[in-house]
C-alpha cells in the first residue's frame, strides 16, 4: 500500500520530464563571420568547423574552442558546414578572433575560391618571384619579396 | 519762387540712395543665377551616383568593421583614464567642400576631445583630408602630427587605409589611447559624428579580460593590432565617404531649390521692370506729342 502511494507520487515527476522534445545541441553554437573589405562570405553563420592557416600553424576551430587571437598567413581556409559539405577559400592574410561566447571573426584582406585561381599563372608567378628574390639587396625589399614568394608557393600548393 | 522750388526738390544725401535696378542689371543677375543652378543640379546628380556606389560598398565594409571591433566590445577593453599620457586622434574626412557640415562636425568633435582631455595629456591629431587640416591649423596647429591629402577624389580602398595606417605606425608615436573620429552614415538625410577607440598592444595585452585568450605572444598581438588599426580606419573612411556624398547631394539639392526660387522672384521683378520701362517710354512719347 505504501509502495503504491510512493509509486503514484513518483509517476507525475516522470510525466513532467517528458513534456517537450529536446533540441539536439552540442553546447554553444559557433557564430561565424568571414569577411573581406569588399565582400562578406559568412555572417553570424553556424558552421561545424573552420580550418585556418596561421603564423603558428594550421588551427581547426570548433564551437567552444578556447578564445584566441591569431594572425593568418597565405593559405587555404576550409569551412565545414553543418550539413557536412566543405568550402575552401584561398586567403592572402588577415586575422582570426575566437571569443569566449564562441563567436569567430575571420577577417581577411583578399579571399578567392580555388576555382577562381589559375594554376599555370600561379606557377609562372612563383618562378618570377623566385628569380626576383635573388636580385634584391635592401631589407625591406627582401621582406616584401619573401612575402610574395610565400604567397605564390601557397597558391601553387593549394591548387596542386 | 525759384528758391522755394529748389528747397522742395532738395533730397537729403545722408542715407544710401538706391536707384532703380536697370533691366541690364537684372538680366545679368538672372543669367548668373541660372548658370549656378545648372552647376548645382549637375553636382547633385554626380553626388547621387557616387552616393549610390558608396552605399553599395558600405554594406560589406560594415560587416568587416563590426568584425574588427568585436574583440574590443566582447572583451570590454578599456584604458584607465589616469594612465593616459598620450592620446592620438585620427580624424577622417575629405578634401572637397560643398557638402554641408560634414567637415566642421568632425573638426568640432576633435576640438572638444582636445578640450576635454586632462591637462597633463599630450593630444596629437592625424588629419585624413585637407579640409580638416584647414579647420584645425589655426587654433590647434601644434596638435597636428600628420595630414593626408588627395582624399575623396576616388572611393577609398583597403590599400588607402593601409597606407594611412603604415604612415601612422612609421611615426612611432607610442600612444596610450587612440580614437578615430568620423561621420557614421545613418540615412540619406542624416549622419552622426562618432569616435571609435583604438588600443595599443600593451593595453590589450594587460587587460584582465584578455587572460581568457589563449596562446598570445607579443608578436602576434602586435600584428593583430596593426591589422585591426587598418580595418578600423578602412571602416571609418567608407562610412565617411558615404555620409559626405549624401550630405553633398542634399546640400546641392537645397542650393538648386534656392536658386530656382531666386530665379522666379527675379523673373517677376524683370517683367515688372520691363513693363515700367515701356510705360515710361510711352508716357514720354505721349507727353512729348501732346506738347507739340
Short mmCIF file of C-alpha atoms in Angstrom, two decimals:
data_model
loop_
_atom_site.label_atom_id
_atom_site.label_comp_id
_atom_site.label_asym_id
_atom_site.label_seq_id
_atom_site.Cartn_x
_atom_site.Cartn_y
_atom_site.Cartn_z
CA UNK A 1 0.00 0.00 0.00
CA UNK A 2 2.86 2.41 0.92
CA UNK A 3 4.72 1.32 -2.19
CA UNK A 4 1.68 2.08 -4.35
CA UNK A 5 1.36 5.58 -2.80
CA UNK A 6 5.07 6.25 -3.39
CA UNK A 7 4.75 4.96 -6.92
CA UNK A 8 1.77 7.28 -7.59
CA UNK A 9 3.81 10.23 -6.27
CA UNK A 10 6.75 9.23 -8.42
CA UNK A 11 4.79 8.97 -11.68
CA UNK A 12 3.87 12.71 -12.16
CA UNK A 13 7.55 13.61 -11.96
CA UNK A 14 8.36 11.26 -14.82
CA UNK A 15 5.50 12.74 -16.91
CA UNK A 16 6.86 16.31 -16.48
CA UNK A 17 10.28 15.26 -17.71
CA UNK A 18 8.82 14.05 -20.99
CA UNK A 19 6.61 17.01 -21.93
CA UNK A 20 8.82 18.79 -24.53
CA UNK A 21 11.16 17.34 -27.10
CA UNK A 22 14.79 18.37 -26.58
CA UNK A 23 16.71 20.09 -29.39
CA UNK A 24 19.84 18.20 -30.33
CA UNK A 25 22.54 20.65 -29.22
CA UNK A 26 26.19 20.04 -28.57
CA UNK A 27 26.61 23.15 -26.42
CA UNK A 28 27.29 26.68 -27.71
CA UNK A 29 26.91 27.14 -31.47
CA UNK A 30 29.65 28.93 -33.34
CA UNK A 31 28.63 32.32 -34.73
CA UNK A 32 31.00 32.55 -37.70
CA UNK A 33 31.68 35.79 -39.56
CA UNK A 34 34.02 35.62 -42.55
CA UNK A 35 34.56 38.85 -44.48
CA UNK A 36 37.00 40.72 -46.68
CA UNK A 37 36.93 44.52 -47.12
CA UNK A 38 34.81 44.18 -50.24
CA UNK A 39 32.80 41.01 -49.72
CA UNK A 40 31.04 39.17 -46.93
CA UNK A 41 31.20 35.37 -47.17
CA UNK A 42 29.60 34.30 -43.91
CA UNK A 43 27.81 36.48 -41.38
CA UNK A 44 26.91 35.07 -37.96
CA UNK A 45 26.58 31.67 -39.59
CA UNK A 46 26.52 28.40 -37.77
CA UNK A 47 29.22 26.05 -39.04
CA UNK A 48 30.77 22.91 -37.70
CA UNK A 49 34.47 23.58 -38.12
CA UNK A 50 36.87 26.06 -39.67
CA UNK A 51 40.48 25.32 -40.57
CA UNK A 52 42.73 28.36 -40.79
CA UNK A 53 46.42 28.72 -41.70
CA UNK A 54 48.09 30.96 -39.11
CA UNK A 55 51.62 32.05 -38.36
CA UNK A 56 51.64 29.40 -35.62
CA UNK A 57 50.40 26.58 -37.82
CA UNK A 58 47.02 25.37 -39.07
CA UNK A 59 44.24 25.65 -36.49
CA UNK A 60 40.98 23.75 -36.57
CA UNK A 61 38.35 25.83 -34.83
CA UNK A 62 35.23 24.10 -33.48
CA UNK A 63 32.44 25.54 -31.37
CA UNK A 64 33.56 26.11 -27.77
CA UNK A 65 37.16 26.49 -28.89
CA UNK A 66 39.31 28.26 -26.32
CA UNK A 67 39.37 32.04 -27.03
CA UNK A 68 42.38 33.13 -29.03
CA UNK A 69 43.71 35.74 -31.44
CA UNK A 70 45.76 34.69 -34.43
CA UNK A 71 47.27 36.28 -37.49
CA UNK A 72 46.88 34.44 -40.80
CA UNK A 73 49.47 33.51 -43.38
CA UNK A 74 48.73 32.87 -47.08
CA UNK A 75 46.96 29.56 -47.38
CA UNK A 76 43.66 27.75 -47.65
CA UNK A 77 40.73 28.22 -45.26
CA UNK A 78 38.36 25.26 -45.15
CA UNK A 79 34.87 25.68 -43.76
CA UNK A 80 32.87 22.60 -42.80
CA UNK A 81 29.19 23.46 -42.89
CA UNK A 82 26.55 21.96 -40.62
CA UNK A 83 25.29 19.75 -43.44
CA UNK A 84 28.71 18.19 -43.94
CA UNK A 85 29.83 19.99 -47.11
CA UNK A 86 33.16 21.79 -47.12
CA UNK A 87 34.06 25.05 -48.87
CA UNK A 88 37.63 26.16 -49.48
CA UNK A 89 38.94 29.67 -49.92
CA UNK A 90 42.46 30.84 -50.58
CA UNK A 91 43.29 33.79 -48.30
CA UNK A 92 46.19 36.20 -48.51
CA UNK A 93 46.45 37.50 -44.95
CA UNK A 94 44.30 38.65 -42.09
CA UNK A 95 43.33 37.82 -38.56
CA UNK A 96 41.04 35.46 -36.71
CA UNK A 97 39.40 36.06 -33.34
CA UNK A 98 37.73 33.37 -31.26
CA UNK A 99 35.77 34.89 -28.38
CA UNK A 100 34.57 33.36 -25.16
CA UNK A 101 30.95 33.26 -26.37
CA UNK A 102 32.03 31.02 -29.26
CA UNK A 103 31.80 33.75 -31.88
CA UNK A 104 34.52 33.64 -34.52
CA UNK A 105 35.53 36.60 -36.69
CA UNK A 106 37.72 35.74 -39.66
CA UNK A 107 38.82 38.95 -41.38
CA UNK A 108 40.95 38.59 -44.49
CA UNK A 109 42.45 41.04 -46.90
CA UNK A 110 41.81 39.02 -50.07
CA UNK A 111 39.94 35.77 -50.49
CA UNK A 112 39.19 33.71 -53.56
CA UNK A 113 37.60 30.34 -54.13
CA UNK A 114 40.05 27.86 -55.60
CA UNK A 115 38.31 27.77 -58.97
CA UNK A 116 38.99 31.48 -59.39
CA UNK A 117 42.73 30.80 -59.37
CA UNK A 118 44.71 29.65 -62.41
CA UNK A 119 47.40 27.08 -61.65
CA UNK A 120 49.56 27.95 -64.69
CA UNK A 121 49.57 31.66 -63.88
CA UNK A 122 50.39 30.77 -60.29
CA UNK A 123 53.39 28.66 -61.31
CA UNK A 124 54.62 31.37 -63.65
CA UNK A 125 54.31 33.98 -60.88
CA UNK A 126 56.16 31.68 -58.48
CA UNK A 127 59.10 31.31 -60.84
CA UNK A 128 59.18 35.05 -61.41
CA UNK A 129 59.11 35.70 -57.66
CA UNK A 130 61.96 33.25 -57.11
CA UNK A 131 64.12 34.92 -59.73
CA UNK A 132 63.37 38.38 -58.32
CA UNK A 133 64.35 37.29 -54.83
CA UNK A 134 67.98 36.91 -55.79
CA UNK A 135 68.15 40.36 -57.33
CA UNK A 136 67.05 42.40 -54.32
CA UNK A 137 69.53 43.62 -51.74
CA UNK A 138 67.82 46.00 -49.27
CA UNK A 139 66.00 44.56 -46.30
CA UNK A 140 62.54 45.95 -46.85
CA UNK A 141 62.64 44.79 -50.46
CA UNK A 142 63.76 41.32 -49.38
CA UNK A 143 60.91 41.11 -46.86
CA UNK A 144 58.36 42.10 -49.48
CA UNK A 145 59.81 39.61 -51.97
CA UNK A 146 59.76 36.90 -49.29
CA UNK A 147 56.09 37.58 -48.62
CA UNK A 148 55.28 37.43 -52.31
CA UNK A 149 57.24 34.18 -52.64
CA UNK A 150 55.40 32.55 -49.74
CA UNK A 151 52.05 33.64 -51.12
CA UNK A 152 52.78 32.16 -54.55
CA UNK A 153 54.08 28.94 -53.02
CA UNK A 154 50.88 28.65 -51.02
CA UNK A 155 48.73 29.23 -54.10
CA UNK A 156 50.57 26.56 -56.07
CA UNK A 157 50.31 24.16 -53.14
CA UNK A 158 46.60 24.85 -52.77
CA UNK A 159 45.90 24.18 -56.42
CA UNK A 160 48.01 21.02 -56.55
CA UNK B 1 9.95 131.42 -56.14
CA UNK B 2 12.98 129.78 -57.58
CA UNK B 3 14.43 129.30 -54.13
CA UNK B 4 11.19 127.71 -52.88
CA UNK B 5 11.01 125.14 -55.69
CA UNK B 6 14.63 124.22 -55.23
CA UNK B 7 14.06 123.76 -51.49
CA UNK B 8 11.15 121.47 -52.24
CA UNK B 9 13.08 119.19 -54.56
CA UNK B 10 16.11 119.05 -52.24
CA UNK B 11 16.52 115.43 -51.06
CA UNK B 12 18.97 114.70 -48.19
CA UNK B 13 22.00 112.76 -49.36
CA UNK B 14 22.80 111.29 -45.92
CA UNK B 15 21.38 107.80 -46.50
CA UNK B 16 22.18 105.35 -49.31
CA UNK B 17 20.30 106.38 -52.38
CA UNK B 18 19.15 103.35 -54.36
CA UNK B 19 18.47 103.94 -57.96
CA UNK B 20 16.06 101.53 -59.56
CA UNK B 21 17.82 98.43 -60.95
CA UNK B 22 18.05 98.67 -64.69
CA UNK B 23 16.94 95.89 -66.99
CA UNK B 24 20.57 95.13 -67.78
CA UNK B 25 21.47 94.56 -64.12
CA UNK B 26 18.57 92.19 -63.63
CA UNK B 27 19.40 90.31 -66.81
CA UNK B 28 22.99 89.82 -65.71
CA UNK B 29 21.91 88.58 -62.28
CA UNK B 30 19.33 86.25 -63.77
CA UNK B 31 21.85 84.72 -66.14
CA UNK B 32 24.42 84.12 -63.44
CA UNK B 33 21.90 82.52 -61.09
CA UNK B 34 20.67 80.27 -63.88
CA UNK B 35 24.24 79.14 -64.51
CA UNK B 36 24.75 78.43 -60.83
CA UNK B 37 21.56 76.42 -60.76
CA UNK B 38 22.78 74.30 -63.67
CA UNK B 39 26.04 73.64 -61.86
CA UNK B 40 24.42 72.71 -58.56
CA UNK B 41 21.95 70.45 -60.34
CA UNK B 42 24.73 68.56 -62.10
CA UNK B 43 26.74 68.34 -58.87
CA UNK B 44 23.68 66.83 -57.23
CA UNK B 45 23.43 64.19 -59.98
CA UNK B 46 27.11 63.33 -59.66
CA UNK B 47 26.85 63.13 -55.87
CA UNK B 48 23.77 60.92 -56.16
CA UNK B 49 25.61 58.49 -58.43
CA UNK B 50 28.66 58.42 -56.14
CA UNK B 51 26.44 58.01 -53.10
CA UNK B 52 24.66 55.01 -54.62
CA UNK B 53 28.01 53.36 -55.33
CA UNK B 54 29.40 54.20 -51.89
CA UNK B 55 26.33 52.85 -50.12
CA UNK B 56 26.59 49.57 -52.01
CA UNK B 57 30.23 49.21 -50.97
CA UNK B 58 29.38 50.16 -47.41
CA UNK B 59 27.39 47.02 -46.67
CA UNK B 60 30.29 44.52 -46.70
CA UNK B 61 32.64 47.04 -45.09
CA UNK B 62 30.21 47.45 -42.20
CA UNK B 63 30.26 43.71 -41.51
CA UNK B 64 34.03 43.79 -41.83
CA UNK B 65 34.39 46.74 -39.47
CA UNK B 66 31.98 45.22 -36.95
CA UNK B 67 34.07 42.05 -37.02
CA UNK B 68 37.20 44.07 -36.37
CA UNK B 69 35.66 45.86 -33.39
CA UNK B 70 34.04 42.71 -31.99
CA UNK B 71 37.04 41.74 -29.88
CA UNK B 72 37.20 45.08 -28.09
CA UNK B 73 33.49 45.05 -27.38
CA UNK B 74 33.31 41.47 -26.19
CA UNK B 75 36.44 41.65 -24.09
CA UNK B 76 35.36 45.11 -22.90
CA UNK B 77 38.84 46.55 -23.06
CA UNK B 78 39.16 49.98 -21.51
CA UNK B 79 42.05 52.30 -20.87
CA UNK B 80 42.28 53.64 -17.34
CA UNK B 81 41.89 57.40 -17.60
CA UNK B 82 44.74 58.19 -15.19
CA UNK B 83 47.27 56.25 -17.20
CA UNK B 84 46.63 58.14 -20.43
CA UNK B 85 49.60 60.36 -21.18
CA UNK B 86 49.46 60.28 -24.92
CA UNK B 87 46.22 60.41 -26.83
CA UNK B 88 46.13 60.06 -30.60
CA UNK B 89 43.11 61.25 -32.55
CA UNK B 90 42.65 60.24 -36.17
CA UNK B 91 40.12 62.48 -37.87
CA UNK B 92 38.65 61.13 -41.09
CA UNK B 93 37.07 63.48 -43.60
CA UNK B 94 37.98 64.58 -47.13
CA UNK B 95 39.43 67.34 -49.31
CA UNK B 96 36.32 68.59 -51.01
CA UNK B 97 33.76 71.05 -49.79
CA UNK B 98 30.20 71.96 -50.68
CA UNK B 99 28.96 69.06 -48.60
CA UNK B 100 27.20 70.71 -45.72
CA UNK B 101 28.51 70.47 -42.18
CA UNK B 102 30.46 67.24 -42.68
CA UNK B 103 33.99 68.56 -42.11
CA UNK B 104 33.07 71.04 -39.39
CA UNK B 105 31.31 68.31 -37.38
CA UNK B 106 34.45 66.18 -37.31
CA UNK B 107 36.58 69.24 -36.57
CA UNK B 108 34.31 70.23 -33.72
CA UNK B 109 34.39 66.72 -32.24
CA UNK B 110 38.19 66.71 -32.36
CA UNK B 111 38.39 70.15 -30.75
CA UNK B 112 36.06 69.10 -27.94
CA UNK B 113 38.08 65.93 -27.33
CA UNK B 114 41.22 68.05 -27.08
CA UNK B 115 39.47 70.48 -24.74
CA UNK B 116 38.09 67.71 -22.53
CA UNK B 117 41.40 65.88 -22.13
CA UNK B 118 43.11 66.26 -18.78
CA UNK B 119 45.85 68.94 -18.64
CA UNK B 120 48.83 66.58 -18.47
CA UNK B 121 47.84 64.58 -21.51
CA UNK B 122 49.51 65.16 -24.82
CA UNK B 123 46.97 65.02 -27.63
CA UNK B 124 48.12 64.66 -31.22
CA UNK B 125 45.90 64.67 -34.27
CA UNK B 126 46.21 62.95 -37.60
CA UNK B 127 44.15 64.51 -40.39
CA UNK B 128 42.85 62.43 -43.21
CA UNK B 129 41.58 65.11 -45.56
CA UNK B 130 42.68 68.63 -46.33
CA UNK B 131 39.55 70.29 -45.01
CA UNK B 132 40.29 69.07 -41.50
CA UNK B 133 43.79 70.48 -41.71
CA UNK B 134 42.39 73.86 -42.70
CA UNK B 135 39.94 73.74 -39.79
CA UNK B 136 42.47 72.79 -37.14
CA UNK B 137 45.58 74.56 -38.41
CA UNK B 138 44.89 77.95 -36.95
CA UNK B 139 43.77 77.18 -33.43
CA UNK B 140 45.17 73.69 -32.80
CA UNK B 141 48.15 73.75 -35.13
CA UNK B 142 50.58 72.40 -32.56
CA UNK B 143 48.45 69.28 -32.11
CA UNK B 144 48.67 68.20 -35.75
CA UNK B 145 51.06 65.32 -36.32
CA UNK B 146 50.30 64.27 -39.87
CA UNK B 147 47.97 65.37 -42.66
CA UNK B 148 46.80 63.31 -45.61
CA UNK B 149 45.74 64.85 -48.90
CA UNK B 150 44.01 63.63 -52.07
CA UNK B 151 41.22 62.05 -50.07
CA UNK B 152 37.74 61.98 -51.50
CA UNK B 153 38.51 62.04 -55.19
CA UNK B 154 38.12 58.28 -55.62
CA UNK B 155 36.24 55.84 -53.40
CA UNK B 156 38.53 54.67 -50.59
CA UNK B 157 40.06 51.23 -50.87
CA UNK B 158 41.68 48.94 -48.35
CA UNK B 159 45.01 49.95 -49.88
CA UNK B 160 44.39 53.61 -48.97
CA UNK B 161 43.58 52.68 -45.39
CA UNK B 162 46.73 50.59 -45.14
CA UNK B 163 48.83 53.49 -46.48
CA UNK B 164 47.44 55.75 -43.74
CA UNK B 165 47.99 53.11 -41.07
CA UNK B 166 51.55 52.46 -42.29
CA UNK B 167 52.38 56.15 -42.01
CA UNK B 168 50.87 56.33 -38.53
CA UNK B 169 52.90 53.32 -37.40
CA UNK B 170 56.07 54.63 -39.03
CA UNK B 171 55.78 57.81 -37.00
CA UNK B 172 56.43 55.63 -33.99
CA UNK B 173 54.12 57.62 -31.75
CA UNK B 174 53.58 55.44 -28.68
CA UNK B 175 50.04 56.29 -27.78
CA UNK B 176 48.21 55.05 -24.70
CA UNK B 177 44.82 55.71 -26.17
CA UNK B 178 43.68 56.42 -29.70
CA UNK B 179 40.34 57.25 -31.26
CA UNK B 180 39.10 57.53 -34.80
CA UNK B 181 36.62 60.38 -35.33
CA UNK B 182 34.41 60.10 -38.38
CA UNK B 183 30.86 60.59 -39.62
CA UNK B 184 28.85 57.41 -39.47
CA UNK B 185 26.26 57.17 -42.19
CA UNK B 186 22.73 56.66 -40.89
CA UNK B 187 20.46 57.55 -43.79
CA UNK B 188 20.34 59.76 -46.88
CA UNK B 189 19.48 62.80 -44.81
CA UNK B 190 21.31 62.03 -41.58
CA UNK B 191 24.73 61.05 -40.33
CA UNK B 192 26.28 61.05 -36.88
CA UNK B 193 29.78 62.02 -35.81
CA UNK B 194 31.25 59.16 -33.81
CA UNK B 195 34.50 58.20 -32.19
CA UNK B 196 35.68 54.59 -32.15
CA UNK B 197 38.56 53.58 -29.87
CA UNK B 198 41.84 52.01 -30.88
CA UNK B 199 44.11 50.36 -28.35
CA UNK B 200 47.83 49.89 -28.14
CA UNK B 201 49.18 46.34 -27.96
CA UNK B 202 50.23 46.92 -24.33
CA UNK B 203 46.72 47.91 -23.28
CA UNK B 204 45.23 44.86 -24.96
CA UNK B 205 47.88 42.58 -23.54
CA UNK B 206 47.42 43.84 -20.00
CA UNK B 207 43.64 43.92 -19.95
CA UNK B 208 42.15 41.45 -17.47
CA UNK B 209 39.54 40.02 -19.78
CA UNK B 210 42.26 39.08 -22.22
CA UNK B 211 43.60 36.41 -19.87
CA UNK B 212 40.84 34.18 -21.20
CA UNK B 213 42.51 34.29 -24.60
CA UNK B 214 44.97 31.54 -25.16
CA UNK B 215 48.34 31.39 -26.83
CA UNK B 216 49.02 35.09 -27.41
CA UNK B 217 52.55 36.31 -27.63
CA UNK B 218 53.69 39.89 -28.10
CA UNK B 219 54.49 39.46 -31.79
CA UNK B 220 51.10 38.02 -32.70
CA UNK B 221 49.38 40.71 -30.65
CA UNK B 222 51.28 43.50 -32.36
CA UNK B 223 50.47 42.13 -35.81
CA UNK B 224 46.86 41.70 -34.79
CA UNK B 225 46.63 45.27 -33.51
CA UNK B 226 48.21 46.71 -36.64
CA UNK B 227 45.71 44.83 -38.79
CA UNK B 228 42.88 45.99 -36.54
CA UNK B 229 44.03 49.59 -36.94
CA UNK B 230 43.86 49.32 -40.74
CA UNK B 231 40.43 47.72 -40.50
CA UNK B 232 39.01 50.44 -38.30
CA UNK B 233 40.47 53.21 -40.46
CA UNK B 234 39.03 51.48 -43.53
CA UNK B 235 35.58 51.30 -41.96
CA UNK B 236 35.80 54.96 -40.93
CA UNK B 237 36.80 56.02 -44.45
CA UNK B 238 33.97 54.06 -46.06
CA UNK B 239 31.34 55.46 -43.69
CA UNK B 240 32.78 58.94 -44.07
CA UNK B 241 32.57 58.96 -47.88
CA UNK B 242 29.01 57.70 -47.87
CA UNK B 243 27.98 60.36 -45.36
CA UNK B 244 29.84 63.03 -47.35
CA UNK B 245 28.23 62.13 -50.68
CA UNK B 246 24.77 62.06 -49.18
CA UNK B 247 25.39 65.41 -47.47
CA UNK B 248 26.64 66.89 -50.75
CA UNK B 249 23.54 65.58 -52.51
CA UNK B 250 21.21 67.27 -50.01
CA UNK B 251 23.27 70.46 -49.97
CA UNK B 252 23.29 70.78 -53.76
CA UNK B 253 19.59 69.91 -53.87
CA UNK B 254 18.68 72.72 -51.48
CA UNK B 255 21.04 75.06 -53.35
CA UNK B 256 19.25 74.30 -56.62
CA UNK B 257 15.90 74.86 -54.94
CA UNK B 258 17.02 78.19 -53.51
CA UNK B 259 18.39 79.20 -56.89
CA UNK B 260 15.12 78.39 -58.64
CA UNK B 261 13.22 80.42 -56.03
CA UNK B 262 15.51 83.37 -56.68
CA UNK B 263 15.06 82.91 -60.42
CA UNK B 264 11.28 83.03 -60.02
CA UNK B 265 11.42 86.19 -57.94
CA UNK B 266 13.89 87.86 -60.25
CA UNK B 267 11.85 86.95 -63.32
CA UNK B 268 8.84 88.66 -61.78
CA UNK B 269 10.96 91.73 -60.97
CA UNK B 270 12.33 91.65 -64.51
CA UNK B 271 8.86 91.62 -66.02
CA UNK B 272 7.69 94.40 -63.74
CA UNK B 273 10.74 96.50 -64.62
CA UNK B 274 10.29 95.82 -68.30
CA UNK B 275 6.65 96.92 -68.15
CA UNK B 276 7.65 100.02 -66.17
CA UNK B 277 10.27 100.95 -68.76
CA UNK B 278 7.80 100.53 -71.61
CA UNK B 279 5.19 102.55 -69.73
CA UNK B 280 7.71 105.32 -69.06
CA UNK B 281 8.72 105.49 -72.72
CA UNK B 282 5.09 105.59 -73.79
CA UNK B 283 4.34 108.39 -71.36
CA UNK B 284 7.34 110.34 -72.61
CA UNK B 285 6.24 109.86 -76.19
CA UNK B 286 2.66 110.79 -75.44
CA UNK B 287 3.53 113.85 -73.37
CA UNK B 288 6.06 114.88 -75.98
CA UNK B 289 3.46 114.54 -78.68
CA UNK B 290 0.94 116.41 -76.55
CA UNK B 291 3.43 119.21 -76.07
CA UNK B 292 3.70 119.72 -79.79
#
